[in-house]
Short mmCIF file of C-alpha atoms in Angstrom, two decimals:
data_model
loop_
_atom_site.label_atom_id
_atom_site.label_comp_id
_atom_site.label_asym_id
_atom_site.label_seq_id
_atom_site.Cartn_x
_atom_site.Cartn_y
_atom_site.Cartn_z
CA MET A 18 79.07 99.93 125.78
CA SER A 19 80.67 103.32 126.21
CA GLY A 20 79.58 104.87 122.93
CA LYS A 21 83.17 105.80 122.18
CA PRO A 22 84.76 104.42 119.02
CA LYS A 23 86.91 101.37 119.79
CA LEU A 24 90.06 100.71 117.77
CA TYR A 25 91.43 97.19 117.26
CA TYR A 26 95.08 97.06 116.18
CA PHE A 27 98.59 96.50 117.42
CA ASN A 28 100.15 98.84 119.89
CA ALA A 29 101.92 100.59 117.05
CA ARG A 30 101.33 103.23 114.37
CA GLY A 31 100.94 101.16 111.22
CA ARG A 32 97.68 101.63 109.35
CA MET A 33 95.75 102.78 112.41
CA GLU A 34 97.76 105.89 113.21
CA SER A 35 96.04 108.14 110.65
CA ILE A 36 92.73 107.17 112.21
CA ARG A 37 93.98 108.04 115.69
CA TRP A 38 95.11 111.41 114.34
CA LEU A 39 91.75 112.08 112.71
CA LEU A 40 89.68 111.19 115.77
CA ALA A 41 91.98 113.20 118.01
CA ALA A 42 91.88 116.20 115.67
CA ALA A 43 88.07 116.03 115.71
CA GLY A 44 88.16 116.00 119.52
CA VAL A 45 86.66 112.52 119.70
CA GLU A 46 87.71 110.30 122.61
CA PHE A 47 88.32 106.68 121.72
CA GLU A 48 89.26 103.35 123.29
CA GLU A 49 91.85 100.91 122.04
CA CYS A 50 92.13 97.12 122.13
CA PHE A 51 95.69 96.02 121.35
CA LEU A 52 96.50 92.78 119.57
CA GLU A 53 99.59 91.31 121.17
CA THR A 54 99.79 87.76 119.81
CA LYS A 55 98.75 85.83 116.74
CA ASP A 56 96.01 84.25 118.85
CA ASP A 57 94.46 87.68 119.42
CA LEU A 58 94.18 88.16 115.66
CA THR A 59 92.90 84.62 115.13
CA LYS A 60 90.22 85.11 117.77
CA LEU A 61 88.94 88.29 116.10
CA ARG A 62 88.84 86.46 112.78
CA LYS A 63 86.95 83.52 114.28
CA ASP A 64 84.45 85.89 115.90
CA GLY A 65 83.56 87.16 112.43
CA SER A 66 84.52 90.66 113.50
CA LEU A 67 86.86 91.32 110.59
CA LEU A 68 85.09 91.60 107.25
CA PHE A 69 88.21 90.74 105.24
CA GLN A 70 90.15 89.03 108.06
CA GLN A 71 92.26 92.15 108.55
CA VAL A 72 92.85 94.97 110.97
CA PRO A 73 92.51 97.95 111.39
CA MET A 74 89.00 97.51 112.68
CA VAL A 75 87.03 100.28 114.35
CA GLU A 76 83.74 99.79 116.17
CA ILE A 77 81.85 103.01 115.60
CA ASP A 78 78.14 103.87 115.50
CA GLY A 79 77.11 100.24 115.62
CA MET A 80 79.39 99.22 112.73
CA LYS A 81 82.54 97.12 112.75
CA MET A 82 84.40 99.14 110.14
CA VAL A 83 87.46 97.85 108.34
CA GLN A 84 89.71 99.23 105.57
CA SER A 85 91.57 102.30 106.76
CA ARG A 86 90.39 104.52 103.91
CA ALA A 87 86.74 103.65 104.53
CA ILE A 88 87.18 104.39 108.23
CA GLY A 89 88.98 107.66 107.50
CA ASN A 90 86.26 108.72 105.05
CA TYR A 91 83.50 108.02 107.57
CA ILE A 92 85.17 109.92 110.40
CA ALA A 93 86.03 112.86 108.14
CA MET A 94 82.45 113.14 106.91
CA LYS A 95 80.87 112.70 110.32
CA TYR A 96 83.00 115.39 111.94
CA ASN A 97 82.94 117.88 109.07
CA LEU A 98 86.53 117.52 108.04
CA TYR A 99 85.75 116.74 104.42
CA GLY A 100 85.11 120.10 102.78
CA LYS A 101 81.81 121.77 101.97
CA ASP A 102 81.05 120.26 98.55
CA LEU A 103 82.06 117.67 96.00
CA LYS A 104 84.90 119.76 94.55
CA GLU A 105 86.49 120.49 97.92
CA ARG A 106 86.18 116.80 98.70
CA ALA A 107 87.95 116.03 95.43
CA LEU A 108 90.87 118.27 96.40
CA ILE A 109 91.03 116.79 99.90
CA ASP A 110 90.97 113.28 98.44
CA MET A 111 93.81 114.06 96.02
CA TYR A 112 95.96 115.57 98.75
CA VAL A 113 95.22 112.76 101.21
CA GLU A 114 95.84 109.97 98.69
CA ALA A 115 99.27 111.36 97.86
CA VAL A 116 100.11 111.67 101.55
CA ILE A 117 99.05 108.05 102.02
CA ASP A 118 101.50 107.06 99.24
CA LEU A 119 104.33 108.84 101.07
CA ASN A 120 103.24 107.36 104.40
CA GLU A 121 103.41 103.91 102.85
CA LEU A 122 107.09 104.47 102.08
CA LEU A 123 107.76 105.81 105.57
CA MET A 124 105.82 102.96 107.21
CA THR A 125 107.60 100.17 105.36
CA HIS A 126 111.07 101.53 106.08
CA PRO A 127 111.65 99.57 109.35
CA PHE A 128 110.71 96.35 107.52
CA GLN A 129 113.27 96.73 104.73
CA PRO A 130 116.07 94.13 104.70
CA ALA A 131 119.40 95.58 105.84
CA ASP A 132 120.89 95.64 102.35
CA LYS A 133 117.95 97.65 100.96
CA LYS A 134 117.58 100.19 103.80
CA GLU A 135 119.92 102.85 102.48
CA GLN A 136 118.38 102.80 99.02
CA HIS A 137 114.90 102.94 100.52
CA PHE A 138 115.85 105.93 102.66
CA ALA A 139 117.14 107.73 99.56
CA THR A 140 113.84 107.02 97.79
CA ILE A 141 111.85 108.42 100.70
CA VAL A 142 113.87 111.64 100.76
CA ASP A 143 113.73 111.99 96.98
CA LYS A 144 109.97 111.48 96.75
CA ALA A 145 109.23 113.66 99.77
CA THR A 146 111.33 116.60 98.64
CA ASN A 147 110.82 116.38 94.87
CA ARG A 148 107.36 114.96 94.37
CA TYR A 149 105.16 115.63 97.38
CA PHE A 150 106.31 118.54 99.53
CA PRO A 151 106.65 120.99 96.60
CA VAL A 152 102.96 120.46 95.79
CA TYR A 153 101.74 121.38 99.27
CA GLU A 154 104.23 124.25 99.53
CA LYS A 155 102.77 125.64 96.30
CA VAL A 156 99.16 125.14 97.39
CA LEU A 157 99.82 127.15 100.54
CA LYS A 158 101.76 129.80 98.62
CA ASP A 159 99.09 130.24 95.94
CA HIS A 160 96.17 130.87 98.29
CA GLY A 161 98.00 132.23 101.34
CA GLN A 162 95.42 130.66 103.64
CA ASP A 163 95.93 128.79 106.88
CA PHE A 164 94.49 125.49 105.67
CA LEU A 165 94.98 123.44 102.53
CA VAL A 166 91.39 123.44 101.25
CA GLY A 167 88.55 125.93 101.36
CA ASN A 168 90.01 128.08 104.12
CA GLN A 169 88.76 125.51 106.61
CA PHE A 170 90.42 122.87 108.75
CA SER A 171 90.07 119.48 107.09
CA ARG A 172 91.34 115.96 107.01
CA ALA A 173 93.96 117.03 104.46
CA ASP A 174 95.60 119.29 107.05
CA VAL A 175 95.61 116.53 109.67
CA GLN A 176 97.12 113.90 107.37
CA LEU A 177 99.72 116.30 106.01
CA LEU A 178 100.88 117.30 109.49
CA GLU A 179 101.12 113.64 110.49
CA THR A 180 103.31 112.94 107.48
CA LEU A 181 105.51 116.01 107.91
CA LEU A 182 106.30 114.96 111.47
CA MET A 183 107.03 111.36 110.41
CA ALA A 184 109.28 112.58 107.61
CA GLU A 185 111.20 114.75 110.08
CA GLU A 186 111.70 111.72 112.32
CA CYS A 187 113.31 110.10 109.30
CA LYS A 188 115.46 113.13 108.38
CA PRO A 189 115.28 116.09 110.79
CA ASP A 190 116.10 118.81 108.23
CA ILE A 191 113.80 117.47 105.53
CA LEU A 192 111.68 120.65 105.59
CA ALA A 193 114.69 122.94 105.14
CA LYS A 194 113.59 124.15 101.72
CA PHE A 195 109.91 124.46 102.54
CA PRO A 196 109.23 127.58 104.63
CA LEU A 197 105.47 127.46 104.21
CA LEU A 198 105.32 123.82 105.27
CA LYS A 199 107.34 124.76 108.34
CA SER A 200 104.89 127.47 109.31
CA PHE A 201 101.97 125.14 108.43
CA LYS A 202 103.45 122.57 110.77
CA ALA A 203 103.70 125.10 113.60
CA ARG A 204 100.22 126.46 112.98
CA ILE A 205 98.39 123.12 112.80
CA SER A 206 100.35 121.73 115.75
CA ASN A 207 98.92 124.58 117.82
CA ILE A 208 95.30 123.74 117.17
CA PRO A 209 94.05 122.71 120.66
CA THR A 210 92.95 119.17 119.82
CA ILE A 211 96.15 118.51 117.93
CA LYS A 212 98.34 120.16 120.52
CA LYS A 213 96.80 117.80 123.09
CA PHE A 214 97.47 114.78 120.85
CA LEU A 215 101.10 115.80 120.46
CA GLN A 216 101.66 115.82 124.20
CA PRO A 217 103.20 112.87 126.07
CA GLY A 218 100.57 110.53 127.48
CA SER A 219 98.23 110.89 124.50
CA GLN A 220 97.20 107.93 122.34
CA ARG A 221 99.68 108.87 119.66
CA LYS A 222 102.06 105.99 119.09
CA PRO A 223 105.88 106.25 118.91
CA PRO A 224 107.93 105.29 115.84
CA LEU A 225 108.54 101.57 115.41
CA GLN A 226 111.72 100.31 117.03
CA GLU A 227 113.89 97.58 115.47
CA LYS A 228 113.04 95.24 118.34
CA ASP A 229 109.31 95.55 117.70
CA VAL A 230 109.64 94.65 114.02
CA ALA A 231 110.37 90.99 114.74
CA LYS A 232 107.46 90.81 117.19
CA LEU A 233 105.02 92.26 114.64
CA MET A 234 106.22 89.96 111.89
CA LYS A 235 105.47 87.01 114.17
CA ILE A 236 101.84 88.03 114.60
CA PHE A 237 101.32 88.50 110.90
CA HIS A 238 103.15 85.57 109.35
CA MET B 254 86.48 121.60 74.73
CA SER B 255 83.89 118.89 74.45
CA GLY B 256 82.74 118.87 78.05
CA LYS B 257 83.31 115.16 78.24
CA PRO B 258 85.75 113.83 80.82
CA ARG B 259 89.16 113.18 79.29
CA LEU B 260 91.26 110.27 80.50
CA THR B 261 95.06 110.20 80.08
CA TYR B 262 96.77 106.85 80.57
CA CYS B 263 98.43 104.01 78.68
CA ASN B 264 96.32 102.08 76.20
CA GLY B 265 95.54 99.30 78.64
CA ARG B 266 93.69 98.54 81.87
CA GLY B 267 96.12 99.30 84.68
CA ARG B 268 94.88 101.79 87.25
CA MET B 269 92.53 103.53 84.84
CA GLU B 270 90.23 100.60 84.12
CA PRO B 271 88.01 101.05 87.23
CA VAL B 272 87.49 104.68 86.12
CA ARG B 273 86.43 103.54 82.64
CA TRP B 274 84.03 101.06 84.23
CA LEU B 275 82.48 103.62 86.57
CA LEU B 276 81.98 106.28 83.90
CA ALA B 277 80.55 103.69 81.53
CA ALA B 278 78.23 102.31 84.21
CA ALA B 279 77.02 105.85 84.90
CA GLY B 280 76.32 106.25 81.19
CA VAL B 281 78.93 109.00 80.84
CA GLU B 282 80.79 109.30 77.53
CA PHE B 283 84.47 110.11 77.77
CA GLU B 284 87.56 110.73 75.65
CA GLU B 285 90.94 109.11 76.02
CA VAL B 286 94.53 110.21 75.41
CA PHE B 287 96.96 107.30 75.27
CA LEU B 288 100.56 107.58 76.44
CA GLU B 289 102.79 105.81 73.99
CA THR B 290 106.25 107.26 74.58
CA ARG B 291 108.34 108.43 77.47
CA GLU B 292 108.61 111.86 75.81
CA GLN B 293 104.84 112.29 76.00
CA TYR B 294 104.91 111.48 79.70
CA GLU B 295 107.82 113.82 80.36
CA LYS B 296 106.04 116.60 78.52
CA LEU B 297 102.97 116.17 80.72
CA ILE B 298 105.19 116.49 83.77
CA LYS B 299 107.00 119.53 82.39
CA ASP B 300 103.66 121.19 81.56
CA GLY B 301 102.70 120.84 85.22
CA VAL B 302 99.61 118.86 84.36
CA LEU B 303 100.23 115.93 86.69
CA MET B 304 99.95 117.05 90.29
CA PHE B 305 102.20 114.30 91.64
CA GLN B 306 103.87 113.46 88.33
CA GLN B 307 101.69 110.40 87.93
CA VAL B 308 98.85 109.08 85.84
CA PRO B 309 95.93 108.30 85.87
CA LEU B 310 94.83 111.82 85.01
CA VAL B 311 91.18 112.65 84.44
CA GLU B 312 90.15 116.10 83.27
CA ILE B 313 86.64 116.58 84.53
CA ASP B 314 84.53 119.61 85.45
CA GLY B 315 87.45 121.99 85.08
CA MET B 316 89.72 119.93 87.34
CA LYS B 317 92.82 117.95 86.45
CA MET B 318 92.18 115.06 88.82
CA VAL B 319 94.83 112.56 89.81
CA GLN B 320 94.92 109.69 92.34
CA THR B 321 92.59 106.89 91.29
CA ARG B 322 90.54 106.79 94.45
CA ALA B 323 89.97 110.55 94.44
CA ILE B 324 88.79 110.31 90.84
CA LEU B 325 86.48 107.36 91.52
CA SER B 326 85.00 109.00 94.66
CA TYR B 327 84.24 112.14 92.70
CA ILE B 328 82.53 110.26 89.88
CA ALA B 329 80.55 108.11 92.34
CA GLY B 330 79.46 111.22 94.25
CA LYS B 331 78.53 113.14 91.14
CA TYR B 332 76.50 110.37 89.50
CA ASN B 333 74.68 109.14 92.61
CA LEU B 334 76.52 105.85 92.89
CA TYR B 335 77.63 106.46 96.47
CA GLY B 336 74.62 105.49 98.56
CA LYS B 337 72.02 107.71 100.19
CA ASP B 338 73.73 108.50 103.49
CA LEU B 339 76.89 108.21 105.52
CA LYS B 340 76.33 104.63 106.59
CA GLU B 341 75.62 103.39 103.07
CA ARG B 342 78.73 105.22 101.98
CA ALA B 343 80.70 103.46 104.70
CA LEU B 344 79.55 100.05 103.41
CA ILE B 345 80.31 100.98 99.81
CA ASP B 346 83.76 102.21 100.83
CA MET B 347 84.53 99.01 102.74
CA TYR B 348 83.42 96.79 99.86
CA VAL B 349 85.27 98.85 97.27
CA GLU B 350 88.48 98.90 99.29
CA GLY B 351 88.38 95.12 99.80
CA ILE B 352 87.83 94.53 96.10
CA THR B 353 90.61 96.99 95.27
CA ASP B 354 93.04 94.93 97.38
CA LEU B 355 92.16 91.87 95.27
CA MET B 356 92.42 93.86 92.02
CA GLN B 357 95.84 95.13 93.10
CA MET B 358 97.11 91.54 93.01
CA ILE B 359 95.84 91.19 89.44
CA LEU B 360 97.27 94.58 88.49
CA VAL B 361 100.82 93.72 89.50
CA PHE B 362 100.69 90.11 88.29
CA PRO B 363 101.92 90.73 84.69
CA PHE B 364 104.94 92.58 86.05
CA SER B 365 106.06 89.87 88.44
CA PRO B 366 109.15 87.78 87.54
CA PRO B 367 108.32 84.55 85.62
CA GLU B 368 109.47 82.30 88.45
CA THR B 369 106.97 83.86 90.89
CA LYS B 370 103.99 83.85 88.52
CA GLU B 371 102.61 80.48 89.54
CA LYS B 372 102.79 81.33 93.23
CA ASN B 373 101.15 84.71 92.60
CA LEU B 374 98.34 83.11 90.66
CA ASP B 375 97.75 80.72 93.55
CA SER B 376 97.61 83.70 95.93
CA ILE B 377 95.03 85.43 93.76
CA LYS B 378 92.93 82.27 93.67
CA ASP B 379 93.27 81.76 97.41
CA ARG B 380 92.32 85.34 98.28
CA ALA B 381 89.41 85.42 95.84
CA ILE B 382 87.93 82.13 97.01
CA ASN B 383 88.71 82.34 100.72
CA ARG B 384 88.75 86.00 101.63
CA TYR B 385 86.81 88.22 99.24
CA PHE B 386 84.15 86.30 97.30
CA PRO B 387 82.66 84.68 100.43
CA VAL B 388 81.99 88.14 101.86
CA PHE B 389 79.99 89.29 98.87
CA GLU B 390 78.26 85.93 98.50
CA LYS B 391 77.06 86.39 102.08
CA VAL B 392 76.04 90.05 101.55
CA LEU B 393 73.91 89.09 98.54
CA LYS B 394 71.97 86.60 100.65
CA HIS B 395 69.90 89.67 101.66
CA GLY B 396 68.07 88.80 98.46
CA GLN B 397 68.39 92.23 96.88
CA ASP B 398 69.75 92.88 93.42
CA PHE B 399 72.51 95.21 94.58
CA LEU B 400 75.12 95.11 97.30
CA VAL B 401 74.09 98.23 99.23
CA GLY B 402 70.76 99.88 99.97
CA ASN B 403 68.83 98.05 97.27
CA LYS B 404 70.28 100.47 94.74
CA PHE B 405 72.97 100.31 92.05
CA SER B 406 76.24 101.76 93.36
CA TRP B 407 80.00 101.99 92.85
CA ALA B 408 80.36 98.79 94.89
CA ASP B 409 78.39 96.79 92.31
CA VAL B 410 80.49 98.15 89.45
CA GLN B 411 83.74 97.38 91.24
CA LEU B 412 82.58 93.83 92.06
CA ILE B 413 81.48 92.92 88.53
CA GLU B 414 84.78 94.24 87.19
CA ALA B 415 86.70 92.12 89.70
CA ILE B 416 84.65 88.98 89.05
CA LEU B 417 85.32 89.19 85.31
CA ALA B 418 89.02 89.94 85.84
CA VAL B 419 89.51 86.98 88.18
CA GLU B 420 87.53 84.69 85.85
CA GLU B 421 89.91 85.54 83.03
CA LYS B 422 92.69 84.00 85.11
CA ILE B 423 90.70 81.31 86.93
CA PRO B 424 87.70 80.37 84.80
CA ALA B 425 85.85 78.21 87.35
CA VAL B 426 86.38 80.61 90.24
CA LEU B 427 82.65 81.26 90.79
CA SER B 428 81.75 77.60 91.01
CA GLY B 429 81.11 77.72 94.76
CA PHE B 430 79.27 81.03 94.67
CA PRO B 431 75.71 80.86 93.31
CA GLN B 432 74.76 84.38 94.47
CA LEU B 433 77.79 85.83 92.70
CA GLN B 434 76.94 83.89 89.55
CA ALA B 435 73.47 85.42 89.53
CA PHE B 436 74.93 88.85 90.38
CA LYS B 437 77.32 88.57 87.46
CA ILE B 438 74.49 87.87 85.02
CA ARG B 439 72.31 90.59 86.49
CA MET B 440 75.01 93.27 86.31
CA SER B 441 76.13 92.20 82.84
CA ASN B 442 72.59 92.78 81.64
CA MET B 443 72.25 96.32 82.93
CA PRO B 444 72.07 98.47 79.79
CA THR B 445 75.11 100.67 80.42
CA ILE B 446 77.25 97.73 81.51
CA LYS B 447 76.01 95.52 78.69
CA LYS B 448 77.11 98.22 76.27
CA PHE B 449 80.52 98.45 77.93
CA LEU B 450 80.97 94.69 77.62
CA GLN B 451 80.44 94.76 73.88
CA PRO B 452 83.33 94.83 71.39
CA GLY B 453 84.28 98.33 70.34
CA SER B 454 83.63 99.85 73.77
CA PRO B 455 86.37 101.73 75.68
CA ARG B 456 86.92 98.62 77.80
CA LYS B 457 90.51 97.48 77.50
CA PRO B 458 91.71 93.90 76.93
CA PRO B 459 93.84 92.02 79.48
CA PRO B 460 97.49 93.14 79.51
CA ASP B 461 99.68 91.54 76.86
CA GLU B 462 103.45 91.61 76.21
CA CYS B 463 103.12 94.78 74.16
CA TYR B 464 101.31 96.63 76.93
CA ILE B 465 103.82 95.54 79.56
CA GLU B 466 106.67 96.66 77.35
CA THR B 467 105.06 100.06 76.79
CA VAL B 468 104.47 100.62 80.50
CA LEU B 469 108.04 99.69 81.42
CA LYS B 470 109.40 101.93 78.68
CA ILE B 471 107.36 104.97 79.71
CA PHE B 472 107.74 104.74 83.47
CA LYS B 473 111.20 103.24 83.80
CA LYS B 474 113.33 105.36 86.14
#
């Protein structure tokens, strides 16, 4: 028992990546157990380790936590990345929930059938540049501070950076009209814990390749 | 300005219903603004009132809150329905998130094409009986009245809402779950919840054709 959190998931981003980001940003070392086959998932289910038969699952502080939002909330609170009071938490929650919505679109893109891919890509770009990015650009413009909420590094900054980078993987010039998001990206990427996570060899996972999609579908279905 | 929270949504359950439940359970009176036309919705967007151009919107404590989970977390935190410490919060979050996954299936059900409805109903029944209800049946074997920390919390409110919603579709669904049957009676008899379950309360009826039509009309792209 090492005392480090232990993450159970596939060797892929999926719903665990935001948790990896958050732990890394907080400077918390963690271990990973990768599910490679359907049997691996079945075994975890049979062990009674998965409250609702699903991963992500994170063993932390004597708990087997499931549900990515619950896990994210716990880590954010424990490591002081959740604002200083109820109102800052409310802002962080609003910003994070919207980012999760955009992430959902980005995450499901590789799984779209071929005839829907182009349409889906257009939706991602439209929502990112018309619905979500303008909000964060304005937040940063209005207060002129380094971080999204309360002039302090929080979970909202971590999740936004993660999403900005994923969006750029999708469309490299997607931040063209958002100068403050560009400087935000540079600034947050330079925070030591995050800089380390962005280096090769870290536990950050690469984007899903076409060839991995079929493999993942086999484990799930 | 009455000081009461003000809810803006369609005149139906949808994503706002858990918010109505939680406020009611906390004994908090609230006002409602119902969206009836697309023009109303577009005006809200133009006025810059909807952070991500979406409802639910809840005006509370000087904030215009959006994103259902952010809203619910704030209310739970404010009215002491979120456990006494980080670990109780973690449990509440896990339970709430699991229940929300089940409620999501019920939420989208009325909007599914007629030919998929039977299959979707079977899925709801399967998930309720095999994945979610057994978890809470087991939790309640601790012999306490409430799910977490021997104290009324957001998790209890979410569970009673879900039980009643599933029962509307599958009347005998609790037949294998004696603890949940007792829980249902116990929660229904709590004064604030009892009041909410009476006719004339802000509780909304199950979605009907008229509601579905209104939603499609207002939010159609």
